[in-house]
Coordinates of C-alpha atoms and ligand atoms in Angstrom, one line a residue:
X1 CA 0.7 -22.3 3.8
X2 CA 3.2 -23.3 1.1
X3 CA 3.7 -26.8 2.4
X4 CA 7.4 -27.2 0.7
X5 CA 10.2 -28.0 3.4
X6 CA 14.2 -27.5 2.7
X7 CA 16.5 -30.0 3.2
X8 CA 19.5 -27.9 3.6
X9 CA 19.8 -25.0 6.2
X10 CA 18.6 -21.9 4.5
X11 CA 14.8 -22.0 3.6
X12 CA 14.1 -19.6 1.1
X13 CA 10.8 -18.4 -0.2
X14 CA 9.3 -20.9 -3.2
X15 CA 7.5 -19.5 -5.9
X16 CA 4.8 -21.4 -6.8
X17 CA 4.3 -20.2 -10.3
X18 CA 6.6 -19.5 -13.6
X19 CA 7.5 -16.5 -15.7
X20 CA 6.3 -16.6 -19.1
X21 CA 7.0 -13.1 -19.9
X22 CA 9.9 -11.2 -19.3
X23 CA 10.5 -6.9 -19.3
X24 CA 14.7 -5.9 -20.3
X25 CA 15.9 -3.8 -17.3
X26 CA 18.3 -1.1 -17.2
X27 CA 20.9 0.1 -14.7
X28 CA 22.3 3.5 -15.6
X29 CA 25.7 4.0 -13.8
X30 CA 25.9 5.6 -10.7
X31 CA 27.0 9.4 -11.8
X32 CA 24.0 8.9 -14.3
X33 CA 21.7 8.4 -11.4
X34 CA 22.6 11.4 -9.1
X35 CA 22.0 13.6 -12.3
X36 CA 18.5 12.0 -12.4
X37 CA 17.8 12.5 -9.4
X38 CA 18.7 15.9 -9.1
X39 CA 16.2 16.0 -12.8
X40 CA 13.4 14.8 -10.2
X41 CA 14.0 17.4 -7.4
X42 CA 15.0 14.6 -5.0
X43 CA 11.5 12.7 -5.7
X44 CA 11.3 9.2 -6.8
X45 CA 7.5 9.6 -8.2
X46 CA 9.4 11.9 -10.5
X47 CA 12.0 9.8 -11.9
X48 CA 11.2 7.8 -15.5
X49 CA 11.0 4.2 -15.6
X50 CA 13.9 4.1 -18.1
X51 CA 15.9 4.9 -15.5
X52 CA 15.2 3.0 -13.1
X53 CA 16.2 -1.1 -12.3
X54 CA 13.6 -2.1 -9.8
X55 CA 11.1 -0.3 -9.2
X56 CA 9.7 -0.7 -5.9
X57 CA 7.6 2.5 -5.8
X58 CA 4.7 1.1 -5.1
X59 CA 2.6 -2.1 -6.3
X60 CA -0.4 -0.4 -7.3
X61 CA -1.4 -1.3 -11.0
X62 CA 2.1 -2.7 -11.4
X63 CA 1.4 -6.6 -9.9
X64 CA 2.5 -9.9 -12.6
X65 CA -1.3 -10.8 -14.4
X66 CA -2.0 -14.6 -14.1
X67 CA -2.0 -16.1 -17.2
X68 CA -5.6 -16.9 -17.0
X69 CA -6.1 -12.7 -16.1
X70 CA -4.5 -12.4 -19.5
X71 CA -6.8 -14.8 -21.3
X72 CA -9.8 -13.4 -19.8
X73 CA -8.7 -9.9 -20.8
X74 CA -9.3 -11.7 -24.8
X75 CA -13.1 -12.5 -24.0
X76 CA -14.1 -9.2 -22.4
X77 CA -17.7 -7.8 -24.0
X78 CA -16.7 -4.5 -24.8
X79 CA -19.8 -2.0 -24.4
X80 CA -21.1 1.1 -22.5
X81 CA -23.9 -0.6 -20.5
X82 CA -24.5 -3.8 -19.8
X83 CA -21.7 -5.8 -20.9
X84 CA -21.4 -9.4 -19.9
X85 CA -18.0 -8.8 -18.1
X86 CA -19.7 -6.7 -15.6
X87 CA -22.1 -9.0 -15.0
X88 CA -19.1 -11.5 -14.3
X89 CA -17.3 -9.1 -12.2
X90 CA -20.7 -8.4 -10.2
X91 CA -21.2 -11.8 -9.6
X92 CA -17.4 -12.5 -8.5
X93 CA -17.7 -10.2 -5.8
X94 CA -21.1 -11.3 -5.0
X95 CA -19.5 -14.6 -4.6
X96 CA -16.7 -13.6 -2.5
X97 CA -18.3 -11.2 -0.5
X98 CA -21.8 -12.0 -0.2
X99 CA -22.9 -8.0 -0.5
X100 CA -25.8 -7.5 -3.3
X101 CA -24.9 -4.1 -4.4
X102 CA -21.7 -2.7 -6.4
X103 CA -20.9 0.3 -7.8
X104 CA -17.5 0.3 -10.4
X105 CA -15.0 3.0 -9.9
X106 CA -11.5 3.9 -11.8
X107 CA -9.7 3.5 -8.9
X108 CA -10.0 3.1 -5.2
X109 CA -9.5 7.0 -4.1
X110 CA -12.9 7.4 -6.1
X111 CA -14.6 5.5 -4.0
X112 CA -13.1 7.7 -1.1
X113 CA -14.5 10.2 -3.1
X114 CA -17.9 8.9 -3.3
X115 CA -17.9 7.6 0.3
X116 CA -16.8 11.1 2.0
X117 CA -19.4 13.1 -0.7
X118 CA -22.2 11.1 0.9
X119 CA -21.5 9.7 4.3
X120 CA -19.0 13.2 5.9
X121 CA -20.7 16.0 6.4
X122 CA -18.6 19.3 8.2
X123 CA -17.4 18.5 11.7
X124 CA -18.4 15.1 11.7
X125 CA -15.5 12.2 12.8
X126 CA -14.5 8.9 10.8
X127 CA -12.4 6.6 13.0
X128 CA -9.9 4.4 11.8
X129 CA -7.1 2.0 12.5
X130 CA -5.0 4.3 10.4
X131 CA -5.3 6.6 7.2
X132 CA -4.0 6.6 3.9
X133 CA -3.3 10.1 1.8
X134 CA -6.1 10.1 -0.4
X135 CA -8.6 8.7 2.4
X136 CA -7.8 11.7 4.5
X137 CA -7.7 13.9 1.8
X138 CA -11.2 13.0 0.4
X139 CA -12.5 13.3 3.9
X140 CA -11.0 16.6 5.1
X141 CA -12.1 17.7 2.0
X142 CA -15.9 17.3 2.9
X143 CA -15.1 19.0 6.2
X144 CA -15.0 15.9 7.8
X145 CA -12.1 15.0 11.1
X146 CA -9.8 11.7 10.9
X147 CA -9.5 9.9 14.3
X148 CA -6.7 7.2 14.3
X149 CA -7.2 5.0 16.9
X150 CA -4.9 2.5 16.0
X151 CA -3.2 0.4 18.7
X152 CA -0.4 1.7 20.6
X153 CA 1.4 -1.2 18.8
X154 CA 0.9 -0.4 15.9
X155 CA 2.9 3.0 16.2
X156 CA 5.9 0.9 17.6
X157 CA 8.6 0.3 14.8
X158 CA 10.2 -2.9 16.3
X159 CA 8.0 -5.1 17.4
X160 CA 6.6 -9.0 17.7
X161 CA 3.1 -7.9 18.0
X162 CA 1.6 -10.3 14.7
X163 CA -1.7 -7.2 14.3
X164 CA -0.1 -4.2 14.8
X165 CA -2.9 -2.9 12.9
X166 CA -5.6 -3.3 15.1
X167 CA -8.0 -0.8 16.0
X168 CA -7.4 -0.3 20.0
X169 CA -11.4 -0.7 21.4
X170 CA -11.0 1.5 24.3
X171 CA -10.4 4.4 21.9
X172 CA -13.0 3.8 19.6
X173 CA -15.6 3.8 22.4
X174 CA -13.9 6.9 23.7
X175 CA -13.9 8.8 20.4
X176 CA -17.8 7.7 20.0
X177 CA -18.5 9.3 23.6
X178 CA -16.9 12.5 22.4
X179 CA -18.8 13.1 19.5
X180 CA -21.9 11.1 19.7
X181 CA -22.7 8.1 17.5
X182 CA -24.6 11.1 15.2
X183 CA -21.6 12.6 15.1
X184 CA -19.7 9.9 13.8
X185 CA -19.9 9.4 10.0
X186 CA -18.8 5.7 9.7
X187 CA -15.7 3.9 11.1
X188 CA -13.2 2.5 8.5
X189 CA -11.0 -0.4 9.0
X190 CA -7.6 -0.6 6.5
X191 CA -6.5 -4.0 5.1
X192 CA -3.0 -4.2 5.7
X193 CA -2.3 -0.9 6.7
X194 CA -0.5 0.9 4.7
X195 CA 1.1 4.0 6.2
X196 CA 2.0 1.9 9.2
X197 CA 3.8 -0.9 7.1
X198 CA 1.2 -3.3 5.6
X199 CA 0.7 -3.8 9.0
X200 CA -2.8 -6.4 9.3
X201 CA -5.7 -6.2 11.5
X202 CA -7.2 -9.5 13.0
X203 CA -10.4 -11.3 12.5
X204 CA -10.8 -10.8 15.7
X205 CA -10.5 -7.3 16.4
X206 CA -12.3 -6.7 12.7
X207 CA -15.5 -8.5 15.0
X208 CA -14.9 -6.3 18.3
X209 CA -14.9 -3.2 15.9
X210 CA -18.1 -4.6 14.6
X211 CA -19.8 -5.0 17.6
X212 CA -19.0 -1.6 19.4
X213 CA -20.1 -0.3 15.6
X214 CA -23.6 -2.1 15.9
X215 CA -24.1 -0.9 19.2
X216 CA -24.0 2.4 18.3
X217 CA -26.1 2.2 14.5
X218 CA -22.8 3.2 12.8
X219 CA -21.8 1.6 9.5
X220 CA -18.2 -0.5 9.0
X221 CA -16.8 0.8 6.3
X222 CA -13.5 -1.7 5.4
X223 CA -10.7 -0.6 3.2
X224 CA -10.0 -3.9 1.7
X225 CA -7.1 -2.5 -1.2
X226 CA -4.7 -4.9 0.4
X227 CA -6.9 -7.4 1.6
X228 CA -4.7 -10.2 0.3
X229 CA -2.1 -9.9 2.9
X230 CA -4.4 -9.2 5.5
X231 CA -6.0 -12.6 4.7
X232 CA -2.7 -14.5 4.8
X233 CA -1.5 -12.9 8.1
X234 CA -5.0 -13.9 9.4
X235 CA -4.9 -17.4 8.5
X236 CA -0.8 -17.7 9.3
X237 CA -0.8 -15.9 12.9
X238 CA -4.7 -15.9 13.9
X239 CA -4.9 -19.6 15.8
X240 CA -8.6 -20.0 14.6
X241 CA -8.1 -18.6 11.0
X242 CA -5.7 -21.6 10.6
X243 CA -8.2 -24.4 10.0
X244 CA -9.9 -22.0 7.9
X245 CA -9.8 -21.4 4.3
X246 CA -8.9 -17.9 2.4
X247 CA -12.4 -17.6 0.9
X248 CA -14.1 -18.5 4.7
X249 CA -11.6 -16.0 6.3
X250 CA -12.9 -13.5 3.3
X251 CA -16.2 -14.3 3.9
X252 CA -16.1 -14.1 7.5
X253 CA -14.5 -10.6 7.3
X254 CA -17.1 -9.1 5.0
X255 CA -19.6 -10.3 7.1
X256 CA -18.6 -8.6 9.7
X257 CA -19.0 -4.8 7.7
X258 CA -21.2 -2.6 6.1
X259 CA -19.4 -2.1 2.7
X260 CA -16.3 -3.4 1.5
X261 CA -14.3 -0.7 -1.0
X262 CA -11.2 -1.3 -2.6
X263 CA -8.3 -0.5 -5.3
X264 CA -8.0 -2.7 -7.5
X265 CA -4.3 -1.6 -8.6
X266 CA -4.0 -4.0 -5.7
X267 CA -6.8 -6.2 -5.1
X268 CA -7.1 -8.6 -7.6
X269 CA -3.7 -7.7 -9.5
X270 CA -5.9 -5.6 -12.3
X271 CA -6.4 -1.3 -12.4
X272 CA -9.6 -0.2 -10.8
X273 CA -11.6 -0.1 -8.2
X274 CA -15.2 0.0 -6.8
X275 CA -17.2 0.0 -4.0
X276 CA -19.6 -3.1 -2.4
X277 CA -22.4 -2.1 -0.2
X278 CA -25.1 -4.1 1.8
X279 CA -27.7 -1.8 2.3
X280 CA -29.8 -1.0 -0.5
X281 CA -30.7 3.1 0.2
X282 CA -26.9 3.7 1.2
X283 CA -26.3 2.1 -2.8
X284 CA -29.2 4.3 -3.8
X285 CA -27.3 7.4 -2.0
X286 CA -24.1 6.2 -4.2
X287 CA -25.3 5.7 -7.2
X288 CA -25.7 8.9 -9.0
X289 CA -22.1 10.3 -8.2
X290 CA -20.8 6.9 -9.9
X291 CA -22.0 8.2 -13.4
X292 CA -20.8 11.5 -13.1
X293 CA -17.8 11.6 -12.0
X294 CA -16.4 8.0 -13.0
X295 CA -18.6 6.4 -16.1
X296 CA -21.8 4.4 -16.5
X297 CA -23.0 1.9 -14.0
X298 CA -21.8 -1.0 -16.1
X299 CA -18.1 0.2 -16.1
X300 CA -17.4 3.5 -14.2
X301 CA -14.2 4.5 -15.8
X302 CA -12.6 0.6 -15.5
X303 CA -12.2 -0.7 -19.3
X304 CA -13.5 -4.1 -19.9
X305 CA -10.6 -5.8 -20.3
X306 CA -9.2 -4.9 -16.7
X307 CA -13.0 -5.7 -15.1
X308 CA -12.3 -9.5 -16.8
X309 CA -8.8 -9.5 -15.3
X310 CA -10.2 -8.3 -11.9
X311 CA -12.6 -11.1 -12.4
X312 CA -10.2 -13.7 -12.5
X313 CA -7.9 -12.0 -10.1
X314 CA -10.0 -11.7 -7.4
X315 CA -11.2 -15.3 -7.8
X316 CA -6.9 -16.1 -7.6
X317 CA -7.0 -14.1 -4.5
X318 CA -8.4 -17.3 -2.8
X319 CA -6.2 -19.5 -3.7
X320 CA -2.9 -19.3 -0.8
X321 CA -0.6 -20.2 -3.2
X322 CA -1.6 -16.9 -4.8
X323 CA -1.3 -14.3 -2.4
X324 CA 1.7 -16.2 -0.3
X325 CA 4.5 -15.1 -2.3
X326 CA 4.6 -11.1 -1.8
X327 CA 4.5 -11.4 2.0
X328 CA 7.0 -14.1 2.6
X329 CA 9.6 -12.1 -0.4
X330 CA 9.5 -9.0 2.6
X331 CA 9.8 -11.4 5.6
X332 CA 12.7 -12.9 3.6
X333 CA 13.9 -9.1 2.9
X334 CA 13.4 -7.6 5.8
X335 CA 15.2 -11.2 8.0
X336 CA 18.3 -10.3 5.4
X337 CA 18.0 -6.9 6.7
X338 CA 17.8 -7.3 10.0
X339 CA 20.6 -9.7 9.5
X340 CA 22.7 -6.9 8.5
X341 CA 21.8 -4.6 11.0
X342 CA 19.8 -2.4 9.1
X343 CA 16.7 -1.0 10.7
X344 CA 13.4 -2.4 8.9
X345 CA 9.3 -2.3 10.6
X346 CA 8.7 -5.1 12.4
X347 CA 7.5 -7.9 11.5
X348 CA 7.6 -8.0 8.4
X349 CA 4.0 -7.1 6.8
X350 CA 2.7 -7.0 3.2
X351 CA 3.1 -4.7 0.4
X352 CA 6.8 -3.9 1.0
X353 CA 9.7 -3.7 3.1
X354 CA 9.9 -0.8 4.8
X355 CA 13.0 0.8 6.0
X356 CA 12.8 2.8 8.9
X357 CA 14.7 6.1 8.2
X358 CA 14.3 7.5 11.3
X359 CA 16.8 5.1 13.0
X360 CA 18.7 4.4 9.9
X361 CA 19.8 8.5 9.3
X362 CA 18.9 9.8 12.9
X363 CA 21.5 12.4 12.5
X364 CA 18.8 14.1 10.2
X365 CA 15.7 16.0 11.5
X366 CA 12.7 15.7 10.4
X367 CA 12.1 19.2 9.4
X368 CA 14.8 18.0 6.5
X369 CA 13.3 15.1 5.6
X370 CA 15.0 11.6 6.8
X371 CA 12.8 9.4 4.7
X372 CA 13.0 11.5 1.4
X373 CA 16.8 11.7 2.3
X374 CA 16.9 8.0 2.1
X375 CA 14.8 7.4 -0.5
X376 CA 17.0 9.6 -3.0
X377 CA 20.4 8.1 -1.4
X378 CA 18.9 4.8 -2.3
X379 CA 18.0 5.4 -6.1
X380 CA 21.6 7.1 -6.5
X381 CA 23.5 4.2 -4.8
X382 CA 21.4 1.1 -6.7
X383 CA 18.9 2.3 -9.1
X384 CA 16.3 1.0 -6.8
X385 CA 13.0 3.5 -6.6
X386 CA 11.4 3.5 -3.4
X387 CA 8.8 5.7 -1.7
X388 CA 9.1 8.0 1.1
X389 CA 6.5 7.5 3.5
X390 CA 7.1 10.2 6.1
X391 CA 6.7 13.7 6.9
X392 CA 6.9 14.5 3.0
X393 CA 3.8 13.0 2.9
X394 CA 2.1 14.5 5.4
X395 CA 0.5 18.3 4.5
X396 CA 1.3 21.4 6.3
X397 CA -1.0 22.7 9.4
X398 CA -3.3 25.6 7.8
X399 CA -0.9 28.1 9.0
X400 CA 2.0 27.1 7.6
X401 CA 3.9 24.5 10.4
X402 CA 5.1 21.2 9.7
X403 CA 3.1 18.0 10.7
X404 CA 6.0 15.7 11.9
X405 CA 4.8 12.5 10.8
X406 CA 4.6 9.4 13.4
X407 CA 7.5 7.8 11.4
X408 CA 9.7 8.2 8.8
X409 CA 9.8 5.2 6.7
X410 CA 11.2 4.2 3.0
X411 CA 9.0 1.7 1.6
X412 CA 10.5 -0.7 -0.9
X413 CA 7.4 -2.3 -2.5
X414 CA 6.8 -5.9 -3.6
X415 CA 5.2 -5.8 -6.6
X416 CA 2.8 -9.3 -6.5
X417 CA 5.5 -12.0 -8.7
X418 CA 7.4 -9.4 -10.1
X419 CA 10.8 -9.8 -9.0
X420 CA 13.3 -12.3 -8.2
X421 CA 15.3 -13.6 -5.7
X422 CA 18.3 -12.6 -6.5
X423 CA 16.8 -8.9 -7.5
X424 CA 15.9 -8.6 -3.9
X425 CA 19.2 -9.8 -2.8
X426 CA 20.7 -7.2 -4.7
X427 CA 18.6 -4.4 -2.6
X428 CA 19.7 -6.1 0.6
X429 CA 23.5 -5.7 -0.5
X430 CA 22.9 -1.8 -1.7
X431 CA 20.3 -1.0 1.6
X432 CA 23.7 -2.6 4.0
X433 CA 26.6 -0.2 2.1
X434 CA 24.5 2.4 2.2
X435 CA 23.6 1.5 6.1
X436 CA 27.5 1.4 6.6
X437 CA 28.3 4.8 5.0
X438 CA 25.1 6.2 6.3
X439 CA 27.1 9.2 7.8
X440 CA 27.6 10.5 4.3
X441 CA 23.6 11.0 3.8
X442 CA 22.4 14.6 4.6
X443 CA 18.7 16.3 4.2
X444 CA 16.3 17.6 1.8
X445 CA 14.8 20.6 1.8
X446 CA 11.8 22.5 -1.0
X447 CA 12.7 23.8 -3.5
X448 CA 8.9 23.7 -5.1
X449 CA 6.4 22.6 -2.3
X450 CA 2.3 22.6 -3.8
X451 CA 0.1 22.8 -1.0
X452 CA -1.8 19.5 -1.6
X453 CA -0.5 15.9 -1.7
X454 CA 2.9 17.7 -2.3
X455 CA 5.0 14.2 -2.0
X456 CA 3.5 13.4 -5.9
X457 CA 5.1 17.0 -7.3
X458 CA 7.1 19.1 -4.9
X459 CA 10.6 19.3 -6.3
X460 CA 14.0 19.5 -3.3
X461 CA 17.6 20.1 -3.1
X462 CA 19.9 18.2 -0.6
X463 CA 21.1 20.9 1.9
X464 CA 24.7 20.5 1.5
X465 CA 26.5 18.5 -1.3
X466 CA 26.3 15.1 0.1
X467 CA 25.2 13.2 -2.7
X468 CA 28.2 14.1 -4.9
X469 CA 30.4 12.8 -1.5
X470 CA 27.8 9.1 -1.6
X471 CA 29.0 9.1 -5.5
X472 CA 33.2 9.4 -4.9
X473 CA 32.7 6.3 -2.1
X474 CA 30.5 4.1 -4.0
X475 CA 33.0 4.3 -7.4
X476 CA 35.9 4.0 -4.4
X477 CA 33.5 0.8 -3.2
X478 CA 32.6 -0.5 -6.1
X479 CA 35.2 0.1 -8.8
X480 CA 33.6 0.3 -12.1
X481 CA 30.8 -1.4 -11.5
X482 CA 27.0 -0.1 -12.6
Ligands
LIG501 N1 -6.5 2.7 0.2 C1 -5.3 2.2 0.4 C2 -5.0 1.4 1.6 C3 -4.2 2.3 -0.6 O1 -3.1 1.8 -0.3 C4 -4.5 3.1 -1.7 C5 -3.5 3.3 -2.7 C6 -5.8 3.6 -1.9 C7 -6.7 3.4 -0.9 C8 -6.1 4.5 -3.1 O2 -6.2 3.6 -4.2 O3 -4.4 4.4 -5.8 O4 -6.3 3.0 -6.6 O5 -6.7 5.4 -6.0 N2 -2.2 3.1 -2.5 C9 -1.2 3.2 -3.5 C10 0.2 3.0 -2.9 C11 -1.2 4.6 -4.2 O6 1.2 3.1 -3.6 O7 0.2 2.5 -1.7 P1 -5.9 4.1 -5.7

């Protein structure tokens, strides 16, 4: 815990590190912005980074390096197999996780890849607290069925509940009497769970999902992209974790599973990804598909400058004043928000603020698209790129109907000591006038909908012509100003 106390009245979040390096920003004016988002079709993964002030899209592969990540970067052995910085990696996670085998991936949906290609098999189930895209892509793929089973909680937008993603026991025993421990492939536990709002799991109910898993000879599989936060939250709200360090927590929690994959776009503040794995003829399973579809054994598609920064980060990742700044930057957003009235998950988790869009525009049905909506309304009135993490997202049933997603949320993400202060107060101040003339906001509807993952291409058009009406108030708001 950052041990710094305020004299004054208003605490505010300390960084416990400086910038060395600074990126020029640009804020095209408002009319500017509605054209580019109408160049996007409505969707901010389409939108160019020269347009854009802050983007909050997502922190994957977008997290401040350490400046010892950057020196390390200098050293790295650059060769196809057998270079000394993946011996260091290896050994790093060795160290932090106390599993013999890895296998190196470019990123963490390969190991999804490589996970459902040898563990999912047509018809059989993989419970989880809750899935991400590419998890249930790569495992519907294979034939395979997602079971959420995350607690009832952790569907609940408002809340005090400190582990809203926690795997609810009762269902996980239910779902392994329905299809038979055979028929289960693995169970998978998500760090920080993402969809839900970087919502953590405890140590606690990590070990109960262990235990029901042994019983039955199914492996653990944990999702550890967003470990980080899930570590703080453990060892700020857990009562046992607090005594505890970050790496015994770590430890702890690994020991607890079967294999440990991750992105480490996220993990360790690098690009990359890989997979850790206990048992020695599950690796052997692994192995082969790590050469041909992601790059020799040594690497597998990571270069060697990012396996030397991953190094280094993952070692950061123990250190608390490391990993404490991104979630207490959201509990400070989302406490400003709330201030304000606007309607934000809580409590605050990691990886982002997320705006719920479902209360914030419930004059908008879902079949338009609340959280896209608000996503483009966002971008036009402050140049801020967020992610829609709603119904967009989700894919259509076979036969062509909607699935209605459990909530329609706009996440603003933190990228690791990337912004300021004063940058997030400037979101706060755009999220409230655009809370207050939240009337003005209309749908979304396709214009271009692919069938797969369609949130990353599929181009819209608002239904009516709201977003010129969002333009004339913010120029009658805000004057001339960008
Ligand atoms: N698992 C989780 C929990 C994730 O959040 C992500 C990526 C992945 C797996 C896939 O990893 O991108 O390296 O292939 N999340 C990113 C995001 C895309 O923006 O939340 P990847």
């Amino acid at each position: 815990m950052a041990t710094v106390k305020f004299y004054g009245n208003e605490p505010v979040p300390l960084e416990m590190h400086k910038v060395r390096i600074v990126q020029k920003l640009n804020l095209p004016p408002v009319e500017r912005r509605l054209e580019k988002m109408t160049e996007a079709g409505n969707n901010t993964f389409l939108l160019r980074n020269d347009d854009i002030f802050l983007d909050m899209l997502t922190d994957s592969g977008v997290n401040a390096m350490s400046d010892r990540q950057q020196a390390a970067m200098m050293v790295a052995d650059d060769s196809y197999a057998g270079s000394a910085t993946y011996s260091r990696l290896e050994h790093q996670l060795r160290d932090i996780f106390g599993m013999h085998y890895f296998l190196p991936t470019h990123q963490g949906r390969a190991c999804e890849h490589i996970l459902a290609k040898v563990l999912v098999s047509p018809g059989k189930a993989v419970p989880m607290n809750y899935h991400f895209t590419t998890t249930k892509a790569h495992i519907t793929l294979q034939g395979g069925v997602v079971e959420e089973l995350v607690s009832d909680a952790g569907l609940e937008v408002v809340s005090v509940n400190p582990f809203k993603g926690n795997m609810d026991i009762g269902k996980l025993r239910a779902t392994i009497e329905k299809y038979g421990p055979e028929g289960i492939a693995f169970v998978r536990m998500e760090s920080g769970t993402n969809l839900i709002g970087g919502q953590p799991f405890s140590l606690q109910n990590l070990a109960d999902v262990s235990n029901v898993c042994k019983e039955n000879g199914i492996p653990l599989v944990l999702d550890a992209s967003l470990l980080a936060d899930n570590l703080y939250f453990n060892k700020t709200r857990e009562e046992h974790c607090k005594s505890l360090s970050i790496r015994e927590i770590t430890r702890r929690t690994a020991d607890l599973c079967d294999v440990i994959y991750f992105s480490a776009r996220k993990l360790g503040c690098a690009r990359g990804g890989g997979i850790c794995v206990r048992d020695q003829a599950l690796f052997e399973k692994m192995r082969p598909l790590v050469p041909l579809y992601e790059g020799f054994l040594t690497y597998g598609g990571m270069s060697v400058r990012e396996m030397e920064a991953l190094a280094v980060g993952l070692e950061e990742t123990m250190d608390e004043e490391m990993i404490n700044q991104g979630p207490q930057f959201i509990a400070y957003m989302v406490d400003q928000l709330q201030e304000r009235g606007v309607p934000v998950i809580t409590p605050a988790g990691g990886l982002g603020c997320h705006v719920d869009a479902g209360r914030f525009i419930d004059h908008i049905p879902q079949a338009q698209y609340p959280a896209g909506a608000l996503a483009a309304a966002l971008y036009i009135a402050s140049g801020i790129r967020g992610m829609e993490r709603g119904t967009l997202s989700e894919q259509r049933e076979p036969d062509g109907r909607e699935i209605f997603a459990n909530m329609e949320l706009v996440r603003l993400a933190m990228p690791r000591r990337v912004f300021t202060l004063s940058q997030v107060k400037y979101a706060v101040d755009r999220l409230a006038w655009l809370y207050d003339n939240r009337k003005l906001i209309g749908g979304l509807q396709f214009i271009e909908e692919p069938e797969v993952l369609r949130f990353f291409y599929g181009r819209l058009k608002p239904v009516s012509d709201w977003q010129n009406k969002l333009v004339a108030k913010f120029r009658e708001d805000f004057g001339d100003s960008l």
